[in-house]
DNA sequence: CATAGCGCTTGGATCGATTCAAATTTTGCT
DNA sequence: AGCAAAATTTGAATCGATCCAAGCGCTATG
């Protein structure tokens, strides 16, 4: 491979200064036609690829791209329905402003640090699904504007966009309780770094992820006001994927008194639960009701369509980009409203129970 | 906003040369402990954010990120099932090698040019869905390694990874013909830049997108060998989205002799067709058979599950990354195999017809 | 003919780091 | 202590562009 052609080479070939050569490419209107032609001719003779963005970048300072970071593998952005929908909102806003998107992630921790440190971006949007605070620290060190999504640790030095998880979970529980359900079960998001299985209310209340904690709190506060024996409600902690959710359903329905109402902390779990129930021939919503959380697009077309607590997911993505691009030095914590969307997966419990 | 701290500031503060300061961050093991501590102390005193990747980049030359370009809006990567699945493969490979991903796109043409020209990447993967060749030209000018996906124009100067569209479409047509169908209709991918509606075989054969042309060819060659009157087979050109596909179904089924077999050029269209048929109460596969193309994950869980021609989509993504990262100067055109996956959306036609 | 004004071109400074050959300090050994 | 070898540190060069104050040539004006 031969050494690539630089602007200086073109300038020399055309017999002009590098300043003029630069102008030919970046502000063609200020150079004389004849000179411009000569420079273009030299450029194409030498096979010049155009001003190298690497050089331009250093001078310009702005990358014109925003980074989206997560501690999950990169494919998370394309596989997870929630992430995908947020990304869709981020994309819309980036398209509108002409900014690019850089996806940043890493399989292992050292990689993560390096990737965050060397990402060429003007700011970060941080997905706080797992390993949240480590990622946040790393990002903070870059001293670039950044927003976290759903990072509700009450830390006023980090900007966050999220929803009121407590209220949303409360709406879910209230909906089912008012339908007459008395036997509940919770399919919970991760409470600790790894692993899944049945857990206790106390452990769930101390989950390291604030979203998990808040949703638990929302569910149980409302359940308690409806006179449900809160300590008897089984909680199964999953990894928010198909396999662990199925294991959870297996466990919950092995009980002598299986639940008639499932509170799932994500639509992904809720939809996996729906699949499991359908395979077992258990009627939804006839025998068991299921309510999700998130309001991902897929939830509208599941069978049956999922009743869920909808977040304004696309809007979250758009605002995140706006926050980065219009960063003015102030840290804001935005909380958006959620909405109960009643579809076909919830109904009163079977009369016998 | 104050001027950011540079490595040189830290070096001065710590009383060392900038060469040493640089070593402290990039090769800490070669500087004496005492000096290293002093530099770190100076850095944290000044609030240094660590070596700026912009500066490092210029010296190092490699960005360690690969660009994925399309002429569609950025949200295409997250909304379209095929794109999403390719991205998933790309992600896996990038995760494995530690490379980042930059998404490049543009709403309008000038933006596109600028975005391609200024993308900070080591190579490009080009999605050739629309506006293919313009995008390819722009990318070629960067003189970086690049691979196109499904860009079958027979141009040996561009590397491509794709499938044998003719053979795949042929398999689809053969499957339905052997099931006994005689009344076919085609839901086609775009043949021209914009717009949708009924079209003719001749126009479709001259589609500007090679994928469209090849699939048409595959369908009709096989149909002809089964004695079908090829000129009577209606073709409806869509924009590969829900709305235009529905319009297409509306049109095709308004005919006095509606088709019993739908050849859809993408799973996305096939699934939209399935929805449309279900809403009309038309039985699939009892009254009408539908076959897709692509084999996106969603096709396995539609109702009914979709019979389709599966491409190795994830593999395509992985290979694309490997091609860029391991670029050795040779241009390769890889053609991967497709496979007929028979699921629940195809069956013999109703006996009466 | 001198001078002002305009338009284009020039070349040095700069962006923020890394690299490497040469200079300097330390260490090890007698 | 003396000296060679090893370990560190230095500082200039480089990566590839853009910016801008100064300079130059040309035309229009008095």
XYZ file of C-alpha atoms in Angstrom, chain B residues 31 38 62 100 120 124 151 186 210 237 245 251 267 296 313 320:
16
model
C 7.763 5.976 33.425
C 3.162 13.630 39.859
C -6.855 4.242 12.543
C -17.109 0.533 16.955
C -14.605 8.986 10.822
C -17.779 1.256 4.960
C -25.453 -4.579 -4.953
C -46.229 -10.571 -7.056
C -30.745 -5.361 -9.220
C -44.779 -2.435 -6.756
C -48.324 -3.317 0.754
C -55.637 -3.797 -5.589
C -40.805 -10.849 4.577
C -36.095 -12.397 9.162
C -28.694 -12.554 7.214
C -19.120 -7.751 5.747
